[in-house]
Amino acid sequence: MLKFIFWTLLAINAVLFAFGQGMLGNFRENEREPARMRNQVGAENIKLVAARPPPPPPDTTVEVEPVAPPPTPVLVMSKAPAPAVPKPEPKPEPKPELLACTLVGNFAPPDARRFEALLAPLALGQRQTRENVGVPEVTSHIVFIPSPGSKEAADRKAAELKELGITSYFIMNDNSPMKYAISLGVFKSETSAQTLLATLTKQGVVGAKVAGRTSQATKMAYRFRALEPAAKAKVDAVLARFPDQQARSCK
Protein backbone atom coordinates (compact mmCIF):
# COMPACT_ATOMS: atom_id res chain seq x y z
CA MET A 1 0.00 0.00 0.00
CA LEU A 2 2.79 2.43 0.84
CA LYS A 3 4.55 1.61 -2.41
CA PHE A 4 1.43 2.38 -4.39
CA ILE A 5 1.03 5.76 -2.71
CA PHE A 6 4.71 6.55 -3.27
CA TRP A 7 4.59 5.79 -6.97
CA THR A 8 1.34 7.72 -7.35
CA LEU A 9 2.88 10.84 -5.80
CA LEU A 10 5.95 10.44 -7.97
CA ALA A 11 3.79 10.27 -11.10
CA ILE A 12 1.85 13.39 -10.01
CA ASN A 13 5.11 15.33 -9.53
CA ALA A 14 6.30 14.29 -12.99
CA VAL A 15 3.06 15.48 -14.56
CA LEU A 16 3.24 18.76 -12.68
CA PHE A 17 6.84 19.23 -13.75
CA ALA A 18 6.03 18.63 -17.43
CA PHE A 19 3.10 20.98 -17.23
CA GLY A 20 5.28 23.63 -15.74
CA GLN A 21 7.81 23.28 -18.51
CA GLY A 22 5.11 23.80 -21.10
CA MET A 23 3.76 26.90 -19.35
CA LEU A 24 7.03 28.47 -18.45
CA GLY A 25 9.20 27.41 -21.42
CA ASN A 26 12.57 25.87 -21.38
CA PHE A 27 14.81 26.83 -18.59
CA ARG A 28 18.41 27.30 -19.50
CA GLU A 29 21.29 28.24 -17.41
CA ASN A 30 21.94 31.53 -19.38
CA GLU A 31 18.40 32.65 -19.08
CA ARG A 32 17.23 34.83 -16.28
CA GLU A 33 13.84 34.57 -14.72
CA PRO A 34 12.67 38.17 -15.63
CA ALA A 35 13.38 37.74 -19.32
CA ARG A 36 11.67 34.40 -19.40
CA MET A 37 8.68 35.81 -17.66
CA ARG A 38 8.27 38.52 -20.28
CA ASN A 39 8.08 36.00 -23.10
CA GLN A 40 5.12 34.29 -21.51
CA VAL A 41 1.63 35.18 -22.64
CA GLY A 42 -0.35 36.91 -19.89
CA ALA A 43 2.55 36.66 -17.61
CA GLU A 44 1.11 39.45 -15.54
CA ASN A 45 -1.77 37.23 -14.56
CA ILE A 46 0.49 34.51 -13.26
CA LYS A 47 1.09 34.42 -9.54
CA LEU A 48 3.61 32.24 -7.97
CA VAL A 49 2.05 30.08 -5.29
CA ALA A 50 4.14 28.13 -2.92
CA ALA A 51 3.78 24.47 -3.56
CA ARG A 52 1.68 22.68 -1.02
CA PRO A 53 3.33 19.81 0.70
CA PRO A 54 1.92 16.46 -0.27
CA PRO A 55 -0.61 15.11 2.16
CA PRO A 56 0.88 12.70 4.58
CA PRO A 57 0.35 9.12 3.69
CA PRO A 58 -2.66 7.61 5.40
CA ASP A 59 -1.94 5.88 8.63
CA THR A 60 -2.33 2.23 7.89
CA THR A 61 -1.43 1.24 11.37
CA VAL A 62 -4.22 -0.89 12.80
CA GLU A 63 -4.66 -0.60 16.47
CA VAL A 64 -4.51 -4.03 17.89
CA GLU A 65 -5.89 -4.62 21.30
CA PRO A 66 -3.20 -5.87 23.55
CA VAL A 67 -3.50 -9.53 24.26
CA ALA A 68 -2.74 -10.50 27.80
CA PRO A 69 -0.18 -13.24 27.92
CA PRO A 70 -1.45 -16.51 29.26
CA PRO A 71 -0.84 -16.91 32.96
CA THR A 72 2.31 -18.68 33.84
CA PRO A 73 1.42 -22.10 35.18
CA VAL A 74 2.32 -22.44 38.80
CA LEU A 75 3.12 -25.85 40.13
CA VAL A 76 1.31 -26.31 43.38
CA MET A 77 2.48 -29.15 45.51
CA SER A 78 -0.58 -30.68 47.10
CA LYS A 79 -0.31 -32.69 50.25
CA ALA A 80 -0.56 -36.39 49.85
CA PRO A 81 -3.98 -37.60 51.01
CA ALA A 82 -3.93 -39.01 54.48
CA PRO A 83 -4.30 -42.77 54.51
CA ALA A 84 -7.83 -43.87 55.17
CA VAL A 85 -8.26 -45.11 58.69
CA PRO A 86 -10.56 -48.12 58.72
CA LYS A 87 -13.51 -47.70 60.96
CA PRO A 88 -13.60 -50.19 63.76
CA GLU A 89 -16.23 -52.81 63.22
CA PRO A 90 -19.03 -52.55 65.75
CA LYS A 91 -18.83 -55.17 68.39
CA PRO A 92 -21.71 -57.61 68.18
CA GLU A 93 -24.13 -57.20 71.01
CA PRO A 94 -23.99 -60.11 73.41
CA LYS A 95 -26.88 -62.47 72.98
CA PRO A 96 -29.18 -62.58 75.97
CA GLU A 97 -28.72 -65.61 78.14
CA LEU A 98 -31.59 -68.00 77.58
CA LEU A 99 -33.22 -69.91 80.37
CA ALA A 100 -32.74 -73.56 79.51
CA CYS A 101 -35.77 -75.07 81.21
CA THR A 102 -38.17 -74.26 84.01
CA LEU A 103 -41.17 -76.23 85.24
CA VAL A 104 -44.09 -74.33 86.75
CA GLY A 105 -46.76 -75.53 89.11
CA ASN A 106 -49.07 -78.40 89.75
CA PHE A 107 -52.32 -76.81 88.66
CA ALA A 108 -55.77 -78.22 89.23
CA PRO A 109 -57.83 -78.09 86.01
CA PRO A 110 -59.67 -74.80 86.79
CA ASP A 111 -56.44 -73.00 87.71
CA ALA A 112 -54.68 -74.47 84.69
CA ARG A 113 -57.26 -72.98 82.33
CA ARG A 114 -56.91 -69.56 83.95
CA PHE A 115 -53.09 -69.77 83.83
CA GLU A 116 -53.13 -70.60 80.11
CA ALA A 117 -55.46 -67.68 79.37
CA LEU A 118 -53.04 -65.26 81.02
CA LEU A 119 -50.08 -66.71 79.11
CA ALA A 120 -51.78 -66.53 75.70
CA PRO A 121 -50.78 -62.89 74.91
CA LEU A 122 -47.10 -63.81 75.33
CA ALA A 123 -47.32 -66.05 72.22
CA LEU A 124 -44.58 -68.39 73.44
CA GLY A 125 -45.45 -71.07 70.90
CA GLN A 126 -43.39 -74.24 71.19
CA ARG A 127 -41.38 -72.75 74.04
CA GLN A 128 -44.37 -73.53 76.27
CA THR A 129 -45.68 -77.07 76.76
CA ARG A 130 -48.17 -78.64 79.15
CA GLU A 131 -47.93 -82.05 80.76
CA ASN A 132 -50.00 -84.06 83.20
CA VAL A 133 -48.35 -85.07 86.46
CA GLY A 134 -49.52 -87.35 89.25
CA VAL A 135 -49.31 -85.55 92.56
CA PRO A 136 -50.13 -86.97 95.97
CA GLU A 137 -52.86 -84.83 97.41
CA VAL A 138 -54.39 -84.67 100.85
CA THR A 139 -58.02 -85.43 100.28
CA SER A 140 -59.12 -86.05 103.87
CA HIS A 141 -57.99 -86.03 107.50
CA ILE A 142 -58.19 -89.00 109.84
CA VAL A 143 -58.24 -89.17 113.63
CA PHE A 144 -56.65 -92.49 114.68
CA ILE A 145 -54.67 -94.49 117.21
CA PRO A 146 -51.44 -95.82 115.59
CA SER A 147 -51.13 -99.56 115.03
CA PRO A 148 -49.96 -101.52 118.10
CA GLY A 149 -48.30 -104.01 115.73
CA SER A 150 -50.69 -106.96 115.82
CA LYS A 151 -54.35 -107.86 115.59
CA GLU A 152 -54.45 -109.01 119.25
CA ALA A 153 -52.97 -105.73 120.49
CA ALA A 154 -55.45 -103.79 118.39
CA ASP A 155 -58.34 -105.76 119.90
CA ARG A 156 -57.14 -104.98 123.44
CA LYS A 157 -56.95 -101.25 122.57
CA ALA A 158 -60.45 -101.38 121.16
CA ALA A 159 -61.72 -102.90 124.46
CA GLU A 160 -60.23 -99.97 126.37
CA LEU A 161 -62.15 -97.56 124.12
CA LYS A 162 -65.39 -99.31 124.94
CA GLU A 163 -64.71 -98.91 128.64
CA LEU A 164 -64.39 -95.12 128.04
CA GLY A 165 -67.75 -95.09 126.29
CA ILE A 166 -66.38 -94.70 122.79
CA THR A 167 -68.05 -97.01 120.36
CA SER A 168 -67.30 -95.27 117.03
CA TYR A 169 -64.00 -96.79 115.91
CA PHE A 170 -62.66 -99.16 113.28
CA ILE A 171 -59.60 -101.50 113.20
CA MET A 172 -57.87 -101.11 109.83
CA ASN A 173 -56.90 -104.41 108.18
CA ASP A 174 -55.58 -103.23 104.76
CA ASN A 175 -52.01 -103.83 103.66
CA SER A 176 -50.70 -100.35 104.36
CA PRO A 177 -48.40 -98.70 106.91
CA MET A 178 -51.57 -98.11 108.99
CA LYS A 179 -52.52 -101.79 109.21
CA TYR A 180 -54.08 -102.55 112.65
CA ALA A 181 -54.40 -98.83 113.40
CA ILE A 182 -57.73 -97.84 115.00
CA SER A 183 -59.63 -95.16 113.06
CA LEU A 184 -61.77 -92.86 115.18
CA GLY A 185 -63.11 -90.65 112.36
CA VAL A 186 -62.39 -89.27 108.87
CA PHE A 187 -63.08 -85.65 107.97
CA LYS A 188 -62.79 -83.50 104.86
CA SER A 189 -61.24 -80.59 106.71
CA GLU A 190 -58.41 -80.67 109.19
CA THR A 191 -60.32 -78.36 111.51
CA SER A 192 -63.08 -80.90 112.02
CA ALA A 193 -60.50 -83.60 112.71
CA GLN A 194 -58.77 -81.48 115.34
CA THR A 195 -62.11 -80.80 117.05
CA LEU A 196 -62.77 -84.55 117.44
CA LEU A 197 -59.26 -85.15 118.77
CA ALA A 198 -59.77 -82.54 121.48
CA THR A 199 -63.06 -84.20 122.53
CA LEU A 200 -61.49 -87.69 122.70
CA THR A 201 -58.60 -86.41 124.80
CA LYS A 202 -61.06 -85.02 127.36
CA GLN A 203 -62.73 -88.44 127.47
CA GLY A 204 -59.43 -90.09 128.44
CA VAL A 205 -58.27 -91.48 125.08
CA VAL A 206 -54.47 -91.61 125.00
CA GLY A 207 -52.26 -91.66 121.90
CA ALA A 208 -54.78 -90.47 119.31
CA LYS A 209 -53.50 -88.32 116.35
CA VAL A 210 -54.66 -86.44 113.27
CA ALA A 211 -53.09 -87.17 109.86
CA GLY A 212 -53.90 -86.25 106.32
CA ARG A 213 -54.91 -88.99 103.92
CA THR A 214 -53.49 -88.63 100.44
CA SER A 215 -54.46 -89.90 97.05
CA GLN A 216 -52.85 -89.61 93.63
CA ALA A 217 -54.33 -86.61 91.86
CA THR A 218 -53.75 -85.59 88.25
CA LYS A 219 -52.37 -82.07 87.98
CA MET A 220 -51.05 -79.95 85.13
CA ALA A 221 -47.54 -78.54 84.98
CA TYR A 222 -46.05 -76.16 82.38
CA ARG A 223 -42.56 -76.47 80.98
CA PHE A 224 -40.84 -73.40 79.49
CA ARG A 225 -37.68 -73.63 77.37
CA ALA A 226 -35.24 -71.09 75.85
CA LEU A 227 -36.86 -68.03 77.40
CA GLU A 228 -34.97 -64.76 77.16
CA PRO A 229 -34.91 -62.64 80.32
CA ALA A 230 -37.75 -60.38 79.15
CA ALA A 231 -40.07 -63.32 78.42
CA LYS A 232 -39.08 -65.01 81.67
CA ALA A 233 -40.01 -61.85 83.60
CA LYS A 234 -43.47 -61.85 81.98
CA VAL A 235 -44.03 -65.50 82.87
CA ASP A 236 -43.00 -64.77 86.46
CA ALA A 237 -45.49 -61.88 86.58
CA VAL A 238 -48.30 -64.24 85.57
CA LEU A 239 -47.14 -66.89 88.02
CA ALA A 240 -47.22 -64.34 90.85
CA ARG A 241 -51.02 -64.39 90.57
CA PHE A 242 -50.96 -68.03 91.71
CA PRO A 243 -49.21 -67.90 95.11
CA ASP A 244 -49.70 -71.64 95.75
CA GLN A 245 -47.67 -72.57 92.65
CA GLN A 246 -43.89 -72.63 92.36
CA ALA A 247 -41.31 -72.72 89.57
CA ARG A 248 -38.46 -75.22 89.57
CA SER A 249 -35.61 -75.96 87.22
CA CYS A 250 -35.78 -78.90 84.85
CA LYS A 251 -33.78 -80.55 82.06
CSV table of C-alpha atoms in Angstrom, one decimal:
chain,number,residue,atom,x,y,z
A,1,MET,CA,0.0,0.0,0.0
A,2,LEU,CA,2.8,2.4,0.8
A,3,LYS,CA,4.6,1.6,-2.4
A,4,PHE,CA,1.4,2.4,-4.4
A,5,ILE,CA,1.0,5.8,-2.7
A,6,PHE,CA,4.7,6.5,-3.3
A,7,TRP,CA,4.6,5.8,-7.0
A,8,THR,CA,1.3,7.7,-7.3
A,9,LEU,CA,2.9,10.8,-5.8
A,10,LEU,CA,6.0,10.4,-8.0
A,11,ALA,CA,3.8,10.3,-11.1
A,12,ILE,CA,1.8,13.4,-10.0
A,13,ASN,CA,5.1,15.3,-9.5
A,14,ALA,CA,6.3,14.3,-13.0
A,15,VAL,CA,3.1,15.5,-14.6
A,16,LEU,CA,3.2,18.8,-12.7
A,17,PHE,CA,6.8,19.2,-13.8
A,18,ALA,CA,6.0,18.6,-17.4
A,19,PHE,CA,3.1,21.0,-17.2
A,20,GLY,CA,5.3,23.6,-15.7
A,21,GLN,CA,7.8,23.3,-18.5
A,22,GLY,CA,5.1,23.8,-21.1
A,23,MET,CA,3.8,26.9,-19.3
A,24,LEU,CA,7.0,28.5,-18.4
A,25,GLY,CA,9.2,27.4,-21.4
A,26,ASN,CA,12.6,25.9,-21.4
A,27,PHE,CA,14.8,26.8,-18.6
A,28,ARG,CA,18.4,27.3,-19.5
A,29,GLU,CA,21.3,28.2,-17.4
A,30,ASN,CA,21.9,31.5,-19.4
A,31,GLU,CA,18.4,32.6,-19.1
A,32,ARG,CA,17.2,34.8,-16.3
A,33,GLU,CA,13.8,34.6,-14.7
A,34,PRO,CA,12.7,38.2,-15.6
A,35,ALA,CA,13.4,37.7,-19.3
A,36,ARG,CA,11.7,34.4,-19.4
A,37,MET,CA,8.7,35.8,-17.7
A,38,ARG,CA,8.3,38.5,-20.3
A,39,ASN,CA,8.1,36.0,-23.1
A,40,GLN,CA,5.1,34.3,-21.5
A,41,VAL,CA,1.6,35.2,-22.6
A,42,GLY,CA,-0.4,36.9,-19.9
A,43,ALA,CA,2.5,36.7,-17.6
A,44,GLU,CA,1.1,39.5,-15.5
A,45,ASN,CA,-1.8,37.2,-14.6
A,46,ILE,CA,0.5,34.5,-13.3
A,47,LYS,CA,1.1,34.4,-9.5
A,48,LEU,CA,3.6,32.2,-8.0
A,49,VAL,CA,2.1,30.1,-5.3
A,50,ALA,CA,4.1,28.1,-2.9
A,51,ALA,CA,3.8,24.5,-3.6
A,52,ARG,CA,1.7,22.7,-1.0
A,53,PRO,CA,3.3,19.8,0.7
A,54,PRO,CA,1.9,16.5,-0.3
A,55,PRO,CA,-0.6,15.1,2.2
A,56,PRO,CA,0.9,12.7,4.6
A,57,PRO,CA,0.3,9.1,3.7
A,58,PRO,CA,-2.7,7.6,5.4
A,59,ASP,CA,-1.9,5.9,8.6
A,60,THR,CA,-2.3,2.2,7.9
A,61,THR,CA,-1.4,1.2,11.4
A,62,VAL,CA,-4.2,-0.9,12.8
A,63,GLU,CA,-4.7,-0.6,16.5
A,64,VAL,CA,-4.5,-4.0,17.9
A,65,GLU,CA,-5.9,-4.6,21.3
A,66,PRO,CA,-3.2,-5.9,23.6
A,67,VAL,CA,-3.5,-9.5,24.3
A,68,ALA,CA,-2.7,-10.5,27.8
A,69,PRO,CA,-0.2,-13.2,27.9
A,70,PRO,CA,-1.5,-16.5,29.3
A,71,PRO,CA,-0.8,-16.9,33.0
A,72,THR,CA,2.3,-18.7,33.8
A,73,PRO,CA,1.4,-22.1,35.2
A,74,VAL,CA,2.3,-22.4,38.8
A,75,LEU,CA,3.1,-25.8,40.1
A,76,VAL,CA,1.3,-26.3,43.4
A,77,MET,CA,2.5,-29.1,45.5
A,78,SER,CA,-0.6,-30.7,47.1
A,79,LYS,CA,-0.3,-32.7,50.3
A,80,ALA,CA,-0.6,-36.4,49.8
A,81,PRO,CA,-4.0,-37.6,51.0
A,82,ALA,CA,-3.9,-39.0,54.5
A,83,PRO,CA,-4.3,-42.8,54.5
A,84,ALA,CA,-7.8,-43.9,55.2
A,85,VAL,CA,-8.3,-45.1,58.7
A,86,PRO,CA,-10.6,-48.1,58.7
A,87,LYS,CA,-13.5,-47.7,61.0
A,88,PRO,CA,-13.6,-50.2,63.8
A,89,GLU,CA,-16.2,-52.8,63.2
A,90,PRO,CA,-19.0,-52.5,65.7
A,91,LYS,CA,-18.8,-55.2,68.4
A,92,PRO,CA,-21.7,-57.6,68.2
A,93,GLU,CA,-24.1,-57.2,71.0
A,94,PRO,CA,-24.0,-60.1,73.4
A,95,LYS,CA,-26.9,-62.5,73.0
A,96,PRO,CA,-29.2,-62.6,76.0
A,97,GLU,CA,-28.7,-65.6,78.1
A,98,LEU,CA,-31.6,-68.0,77.6
A,99,LEU,CA,-33.2,-69.9,80.4
A,100,ALA,CA,-32.7,-73.6,79.5
A,101,CYS,CA,-35.8,-75.1,81.2
A,102,THR,CA,-38.2,-74.3,84.0
A,103,LEU,CA,-41.2,-76.2,85.2
A,104,VAL,CA,-44.1,-74.3,86.8
A,105,GLY,CA,-46.8,-75.5,89.1
A,106,ASN,CA,-49.1,-78.4,89.8
A,107,PHE,CA,-52.3,-76.8,88.7
A,108,ALA,CA,-55.8,-78.2,89.2
A,109,PRO,CA,-57.8,-78.1,86.0
A,110,PRO,CA,-59.7,-74.8,86.8
A,111,ASP,CA,-56.4,-73.0,87.7
A,112,ALA,CA,-54.7,-74.5,84.7
A,113,ARG,CA,-57.3,-73.0,82.3
A,114,ARG,CA,-56.9,-69.6,84.0
A,115,PHE,CA,-53.1,-69.8,83.8
A,116,GLU,CA,-53.1,-70.6,80.1
A,117,ALA,CA,-55.5,-67.7,79.4
A,118,LEU,CA,-53.0,-65.3,81.0
A,119,LEU,CA,-50.1,-66.7,79.1
A,120,ALA,CA,-51.8,-66.5,75.7
A,121,PRO,CA,-50.8,-62.9,74.9
A,122,LEU,CA,-47.1,-63.8,75.3
A,123,ALA,CA,-47.3,-66.1,72.2
A,124,LEU,CA,-44.6,-68.4,73.4
A,125,GLY,CA,-45.4,-71.1,70.9
A,126,GLN,CA,-43.4,-74.2,71.2
A,127,ARG,CA,-41.4,-72.7,74.0
A,128,GLN,CA,-44.4,-73.5,76.3
A,129,THR,CA,-45.7,-77.1,76.8
A,130,ARG,CA,-48.2,-78.6,79.2
A,131,GLU,CA,-47.9,-82.0,80.8
A,132,ASN,CA,-50.0,-84.1,83.2
A,133,VAL,CA,-48.4,-85.1,86.5
A,134,GLY,CA,-49.5,-87.3,89.2
A,135,VAL,CA,-49.3,-85.5,92.6
A,136,PRO,CA,-50.1,-87.0,96.0
A,137,GLU,CA,-52.9,-84.8,97.4
A,138,VAL,CA,-54.4,-84.7,100.8
A,139,THR,CA,-58.0,-85.4,100.3
A,140,SER,CA,-59.1,-86.1,103.9
A,141,HIS,CA,-58.0,-86.0,107.5
A,142,ILE,CA,-58.2,-89.0,109.8
A,143,VAL,CA,-58.2,-89.2,113.6
A,144,PHE,CA,-56.6,-92.5,114.7
A,145,ILE,CA,-54.7,-94.5,117.2
A,146,PRO,CA,-51.4,-95.8,115.6
A,147,SER,CA,-51.1,-99.6,115.0
A,148,PRO,CA,-50.0,-101.5,118.1
A,149,GLY,CA,-48.3,-104.0,115.7
A,150,SER,CA,-50.7,-107.0,115.8
A,151,LYS,CA,-54.4,-107.9,115.6
A,152,GLU,CA,-54.5,-109.0,119.3
A,153,ALA,CA,-53.0,-105.7,120.5
A,154,ALA,CA,-55.4,-103.8,118.4
A,155,ASP,CA,-58.3,-105.8,119.9
A,156,ARG,CA,-57.1,-105.0,123.4
A,157,LYS,CA,-57.0,-101.3,122.6
A,158,ALA,CA,-60.5,-101.4,121.2
A,159,ALA,CA,-61.7,-102.9,124.5
A,160,GLU,CA,-60.2,-100.0,126.4
A,161,LEU,CA,-62.2,-97.6,124.1
A,162,LYS,CA,-65.4,-99.3,124.9
A,163,GLU,CA,-64.7,-98.9,128.6
A,164,LEU,CA,-64.4,-95.1,128.0
A,165,GLY,CA,-67.8,-95.1,126.3
A,166,ILE,CA,-66.4,-94.7,122.8
A,167,THR,CA,-68.1,-97.0,120.4
A,168,SER,CA,-67.3,-95.3,117.0
A,169,TYR,CA,-64.0,-96.8,115.9
A,170,PHE,CA,-62.7,-99.2,113.3
A,171,ILE,CA,-59.6,-101.5,113.2
A,172,MET,CA,-57.9,-101.1,109.8
A,173,ASN,CA,-56.9,-104.4,108.2
A,174,ASP,CA,-55.6,-103.2,104.8
A,175,ASN,CA,-52.0,-103.8,103.7
A,176,SER,CA,-50.7,-100.3,104.4
A,177,PRO,CA,-48.4,-98.7,106.9
A,178,MET,CA,-51.6,-98.1,109.0
A,179,LYS,CA,-52.5,-101.8,109.2
A,180,TYR,CA,-54.1,-102.5,112.7
A,181,ALA,CA,-54.4,-98.8,113.4
A,182,ILE,CA,-57.7,-97.8,115.0
A,183,SER,CA,-59.6,-95.2,113.1
A,184,LEU,CA,-61.8,-92.9,115.2
A,185,GLY,CA,-63.1,-90.7,112.4
A,186,VAL,CA,-62.4,-89.3,108.9
A,187,PHE,CA,-63.1,-85.6,108.0
A,188,LYS,CA,-62.8,-83.5,104.9
A,189,SER,CA,-61.2,-80.6,106.7
A,190,GLU,CA,-58.4,-80.7,109.2
A,191,THR,CA,-60.3,-78.4,111.5
A,192,SER,CA,-63.1,-80.9,112.0
A,193,ALA,CA,-60.5,-83.6,112.7
A,194,GLN,CA,-58.8,-81.5,115.3
A,195,THR,CA,-62.1,-80.8,117.0
A,196,LEU,CA,-62.8,-84.5,117.4
A,197,LEU,CA,-59.3,-85.1,118.8
A,198,ALA,CA,-59.8,-82.5,121.5
A,199,THR,CA,-63.1,-84.2,122.5
A,200,LEU,CA,-61.5,-87.7,122.7
A,201,THR,CA,-58.6,-86.4,124.8
A,202,LYS,CA,-61.1,-85.0,127.4
A,203,GLN,CA,-62.7,-88.4,127.5
A,204,GLY,CA,-59.4,-90.1,128.4
A,205,VAL,CA,-58.3,-91.5,125.1
A,206,VAL,CA,-54.5,-91.6,125.0
A,207,GLY,CA,-52.3,-91.7,121.9
A,208,ALA,CA,-54.8,-90.5,119.3
A,209,LYS,CA,-53.5,-88.3,116.3
A,210,VAL,CA,-54.7,-86.4,113.3
A,211,ALA,CA,-53.1,-87.2,109.9
A,212,GLY,CA,-53.9,-86.2,106.3
A,213,ARG,CA,-54.9,-89.0,103.9
A,214,THR,CA,-53.5,-88.6,100.4
A,215,SER,CA,-54.5,-89.9,97.1
A,216,GLN,CA,-52.8,-89.6,93.6
A,217,ALA,CA,-54.3,-86.6,91.9
A,218,THR,CA,-53.7,-85.6,88.2
A,219,LYS,CA,-52.4,-82.1,88.0
A,220,MET,CA,-51.1,-80.0,85.1
A,221,ALA,CA,-47.5,-78.5,85.0
A,222,TYR,CA,-46.1,-76.2,82.4
A,223,ARG,CA,-42.6,-76.5,81.0
A,224,PHE,CA,-40.8,-73.4,79.5
A,225,ARG,CA,-37.7,-73.6,77.4
A,226,ALA,CA,-35.2,-71.1,75.9
A,227,LEU,CA,-36.9,-68.0,77.4
A,228,GLU,CA,-35.0,-64.8,77.2
A,229,PRO,CA,-34.9,-62.6,80.3
A,230,ALA,CA,-37.8,-60.4,79.2
A,231,ALA,CA,-40.1,-63.3,78.4
A,232,LYS,CA,-39.1,-65.0,81.7
A,233,ALA,CA,-40.0,-61.9,83.6
A,234,LYS,CA,-43.5,-61.9,82.0
A,235,VAL,CA,-44.0,-65.5,82.9
A,236,ASP,CA,-43.0,-64.8,86.5
A,237,ALA,CA,-45.5,-61.9,86.6
A,238,VAL,CA,-48.3,-64.2,85.6
A,239,LEU,CA,-47.1,-66.9,88.0
A,240,ALA,CA,-47.2,-64.3,90.8
A,241,ARG,CA,-51.0,-64.4,90.6
A,242,PHE,CA,-51.0,-68.0,91.7
A,243,PRO,CA,-49.2,-67.9,95.1
A,244,ASP,CA,-49.7,-71.6,95.8
A,245,GLN,CA,-47.7,-72.6,92.7
A,246,GLN,CA,-43.9,-72.6,92.4
A,247,ALA,CA,-41.3,-72.7,89.6
A,248,ARG,CA,-38.5,-75.2,89.6
A,249,SER,CA,-35.6,-76.0,87.2
A,250,CYS,CA,-35.8,-78.9,84.8
A,251,LYS,CA,-33.8,-80.5,82.1
